[in-house]
């Protein structure tokens, strides 16, 4: 059973500002980063970045309502790494792992 990661725990897993957390999609090799700046979570994608906010302890959405994705965080308990799952239209699209 997967234990939920509370927002406080998620933020505790991030590196100290201004160091971003690097995330990699092992299937595609895509690299994104997650940064905490002034208590705002921002995802940096090549040539683009966007802020996210929580709507449950583990699920986040972009602040921009035009971006129709959901982001869920949990832990890979085997490797103790933070995982970020992207969903579009309730379908899991990609998983990124903190490196």
Coordinates of N, CA and C in Angstrom, one line a residue:
X1 N 0.8 -1.2 0.0 CA 0.0 0.0 0.0 C 0.9 1.2 0.0
X2 N 0.6 2.2 -0.9 CA 1.4 3.4 -1.0 C 0.9 4.4 0.1
X3 N 1.8 4.9 0.8 CA 1.5 5.9 1.8 C 1.5 7.3 1.2
X4 N 0.5 8.1 1.5 CA 0.5 9.5 0.9 C 1.6 10.4 1.4
X5 N 2.1 11.2 0.6 CA 3.1 12.2 1.0 C 2.4 13.5 1.2
X6 N 2.4 14.0 2.5 CA 1.8 15.2 2.8 C 2.6 16.4 2.2
X7 N 2.0 17.5 2.0 CA 2.7 18.6 1.4 C 3.9 19.0 2.2
X8 N 3.8 19.0 3.5 CA 4.9 19.3 4.4 C 6.1 18.4 4.1
X9 N 5.8 17.1 3.9 CA 6.8 16.1 3.7 C 7.4 16.3 2.3
X10 N 6.6 16.6 1.3 CA 7.1 16.9 0.0 C 8.1 18.0 0.0
X11 N 7.7 19.1 0.7 CA 8.6 20.3 0.7 C 9.8 20.0 1.5
X12 N 9.7 19.1 2.5 CA 10.9 18.7 3.2 C 11.9 17.9 2.4
X13 N 11.4 17.2 1.3 CA 12.3 16.5 0.5 C 13.0 17.3 -0.6
X14 N 12.6 18.5 -0.7 CA 13.2 19.4 -1.7 C 14.5 20.0 -1.1
X15 N 15.4 20.2 -2.0 CA 16.7 20.8 -1.6 C 16.4 22.3 -1.2
X16 N 17.4 22.8 -0.4 CA 17.2 24.2 0.1 C 17.2 25.2 -1.0
X17 N 16.4 26.2 -0.9 CA 16.4 27.2 -2.0 C 17.8 27.8 -2.2
X18 N 18.2 28.2 -3.3 CA 17.5 28.2 -4.6 C 17.8 26.9 -5.4
X19 N 18.3 25.9 -4.8 CA 18.6 24.6 -5.5 C 17.4 23.9 -5.9
X20 N 17.2 23.7 -7.2 CA 16.0 22.9 -7.7 C 16.2 21.4 -7.5
X21 N 15.2 20.7 -7.5 CA 15.2 19.2 -7.5 C 15.1 18.8 -9.0
X22 N 16.1 18.0 -9.5 CA 16.1 17.6 -10.8 C 15.3 16.3 -10.9
X23 N 14.4 16.2 -11.9 CA 13.5 15.0 -12.1 C 13.8 14.5 -13.5
X24 N 13.9 13.2 -13.7 CA 14.1 12.6 -15.0 C 13.0 11.6 -15.3
X25 N 12.6 11.6 -16.5 CA 11.7 10.6 -17.0 C 12.6 9.5 -17.6
X26 N 12.6 8.3 -16.9 CA 13.6 7.3 -17.3 C 13.2 6.7 -18.7
X27 N 12.0 6.8 -19.1 CA 11.6 6.2 -20.4 C 12.0 7.1 -21.6
X28 N 11.9 8.4 -21.4 CA 12.2 9.3 -22.5 C 13.5 10.1 -22.3
X29 N 14.0 10.1 -21.1 CA 15.2 10.9 -20.8 C 15.0 12.4 -20.6
X30 N 13.7 12.8 -20.6 CA 13.4 14.2 -20.4 C 13.7 14.6 -19.0
X31 N 14.3 15.8 -18.9 CA 14.7 16.3 -17.5 C 13.9 17.6 -17.2
X32 N 13.2 17.6 -16.1 CA 12.5 18.7 -15.6 C 13.0 19.0 -14.2
X33 N 12.7 20.2 -13.7 CA 13.1 20.5 -12.3 C 12.0 21.1 -11.6
X34 N 12.1 20.9 -10.3 CA 11.0 21.4 -9.3 C 11.7 22.3 -8.4
X35 N 11.3 23.5 -8.3 CA 11.9 24.5 -7.4 C 10.9 25.1 -6.5
X36 N 11.4 25.4 -5.3 CA 10.6 26.1 -4.3 C 11.2 27.5 -4.1
X37 N 10.4 28.5 -4.5 CA 10.9 29.9 -4.4 C 9.8 30.7 -3.7
X38 N 10.1 31.3 -2.6 CA 9.1 32.1 -1.8 C 7.9 31.3 -1.6
X39 N 8.0 30.1 -1.2 CA 6.9 29.2 -0.9 C 6.0 28.9 -2.0
X40 N 6.5 29.0 -3.2 CA 5.7 28.7 -4.5 C 6.5 27.6 -5.2
X41 N 5.8 26.5 -5.5 CA 6.4 25.4 -6.3 C 6.3 25.7 -7.8
X42 N 7.4 25.6 -8.5 CA 7.5 25.9 -9.9 C 8.1 24.7 -10.6
X43 N 7.5 24.3 -11.7 CA 8.1 23.2 -12.5 C 8.8 23.9 -13.7
X44 N 10.0 23.6 -13.9 CA 10.8 24.1 -15.0 C 11.0 23.0 -16.1
X45 N 10.4 23.2 -17.2 CA 10.5 22.3 -18.4 C 11.4 23.1 -19.4
X46 N 12.1 22.4 -20.3 CA 12.9 23.1 -21.2 C 12.1 24.2 -21.9
X47 N 12.6 25.4 -21.9 CA 11.9 26.6 -22.5 C 10.6 27.0 -21.9
X48 N 10.2 26.5 -20.7 CA 8.9 26.9 -20.2 C 9.0 26.6 -18.7
X49 N 8.2 27.3 -17.9 CA 8.0 27.0 -16.5 C 6.6 27.4 -16.0
X50 N 6.1 26.7 -15.0 CA 4.8 27.0 -14.5 C 4.7 26.7 -13.0
X51 N 3.9 27.5 -12.3 CA 3.7 27.3 -10.9 C 2.5 26.3 -10.7
X52 N 2.7 25.5 -9.6 CA 1.6 24.6 -9.3 C 1.2 24.8 -7.8
X53 N -0.1 24.4 -7.5 CA -0.6 24.5 -6.2 C -1.3 23.2 -5.8
X54 N -1.4 22.9 -4.5 CA -2.0 21.6 -4.1 C -3.5 21.7 -4.0
X55 N -4.2 20.6 -4.3 CA -5.6 20.6 -4.0 C -5.9 19.3 -3.2
X56 N -5.0 18.5 -2.9 CA -5.0 17.5 -1.9 C -3.6 17.4 -1.3
X57 N -3.4 16.6 -0.3 CA -2.0 16.5 0.2 C -0.9 16.0 -0.8
X58 N -1.3 15.3 -1.8 CA -0.3 14.8 -2.7 C -0.6 15.2 -4.2
X59 N -1.7 15.9 -4.5 CA -2.0 16.2 -5.8 C -2.0 17.7 -6.1
X60 N -1.4 18.1 -7.2 CA -1.2 19.5 -7.6 C -1.8 19.7 -9.0
X61 N -2.1 21.0 -9.2 CA -2.5 21.5 -10.5 C -1.7 22.7 -10.9
X62 N -1.5 23.0 -12.1 CA -0.9 24.3 -12.5 C -1.9 25.4 -12.1
X63 N -1.3 26.6 -11.7 CA -2.1 27.7 -11.4 C -2.9 28.2 -12.6
X64 N -2.3 28.1 -13.8 CA -3.0 28.5 -15.0 C -4.0 27.4 -15.4
X65 N -5.3 27.8 -15.3 CA -6.4 26.8 -15.6 C -6.4 26.3 -17.0
X66 N -5.7 26.9 -17.9 CA -5.7 26.4 -19.3 C -4.8 25.2 -19.4
X67 N -3.9 25.0 -18.5 CA -3.1 23.7 -18.5 C -3.9 22.7 -17.8
X68 N -4.4 21.7 -18.5 CA -5.3 20.7 -18.0 C -4.5 19.4 -17.7
X69 N -3.6 19.5 -16.7 CA -2.9 18.3 -16.2 C -3.0 18.3 -14.7
X70 N -2.8 17.1 -14.1 CA -2.7 17.0 -12.7 C -1.4 16.3 -12.4
X71 N -0.8 16.7 -11.3 CA 0.5 16.2 -10.9 C 0.3 15.5 -9.5
X72 N 0.9 14.3 -9.4 CA 0.8 13.6 -8.1 C 2.2 13.2 -7.7
X73 N 2.5 13.5 -6.4 CA 3.8 13.1 -5.9 C 3.7 11.9 -4.9
X74 N 4.6 11.0 -5.0 CA 4.7 10.0 -4.0 C 6.2 9.6 -3.9
X75 N 6.5 8.5 -3.1 CA 7.8 8.1 -2.9 C 8.0 6.7 -3.5
X76 N 9.1 6.5 -4.1 CA 9.5 5.1 -4.5 C 10.2 4.5 -3.3
X77 N 9.4 3.7 -2.6 CA 9.9 3.2 -1.3 C 11.1 2.3 -1.4
X78 N 11.3 1.7 -2.6 CA 12.4 0.8 -2.8 C 13.7 1.6 -2.8
X79 N 13.7 2.7 -3.6 CA 14.9 3.5 -3.7 C 14.9 4.8 -2.9
X80 N 13.8 5.1 -2.2 CA 13.6 6.3 -1.4 C 13.7 7.6 -2.2
X81 N 13.2 7.6 -3.5 CA 13.2 8.7 -4.3 C 11.9 9.3 -4.5
X82 N 11.8 10.7 -4.6 CA 10.6 11.4 -4.9 C 10.1 11.1 -6.3
X83 N 8.9 10.7 -6.5 CA 8.3 10.5 -7.8 C 7.3 11.6 -8.1
X84 N 7.2 12.0 -9.4 CA 6.2 12.9 -9.9 C 5.5 12.3 -11.0
X85 N 4.2 12.1 -10.9 CA 3.4 11.5 -12.0 C 2.5 12.6 -12.6
X86 N 2.5 12.6 -13.9 CA 1.7 13.6 -14.7 C 0.5 12.8 -15.2
X87 N -0.7 13.5 -15.1 CA -1.9 12.9 -15.6 C -2.6 13.9 -16.5
X88 N -3.1 13.5 -17.6 CA -3.9 14.3 -18.5 C -5.2 13.5 -18.8
X89 N -6.3 14.1 -18.6 CA -7.6 13.5 -18.8 C -7.7 12.1 -18.1
X90 N -7.3 12.2 -16.8 CA -7.3 11.0 -15.9 C -6.4 9.8 -16.4
X91 N -5.6 10.1 -17.3 CA -4.7 9.0 -17.8 C -3.3 9.3 -17.4
X92 N -2.6 8.3 -16.8 CA -1.2 8.6 -16.4 C -0.3 8.7 -17.7
X93 N 0.3 9.9 -17.8 CA 1.1 10.2 -19.0 C 2.6 10.0 -18.8
X94 N 3.1 10.3 -17.7 CA 4.6 10.2 -17.5 C 4.9 10.2 -16.0
X95 N 6.0 9.5 -15.7 CA 6.5 9.5 -14.3 C 8.0 10.0 -14.4
X96 N 8.3 11.0 -13.5 CA 9.6 11.5 -13.3 C 10.1 11.1 -11.9
X97 N 11.4 10.9 -11.8 CA 12.0 10.5 -10.6 C 13.1 11.5 -10.2
X98 N 13.2 11.9 -9.0 CA 14.2 12.8 -8.5 C 15.6 12.1 -8.6
X99 N 16.6 12.9 -9.0 CA 17.9 12.3 -9.1 C 18.9 13.2 -8.2

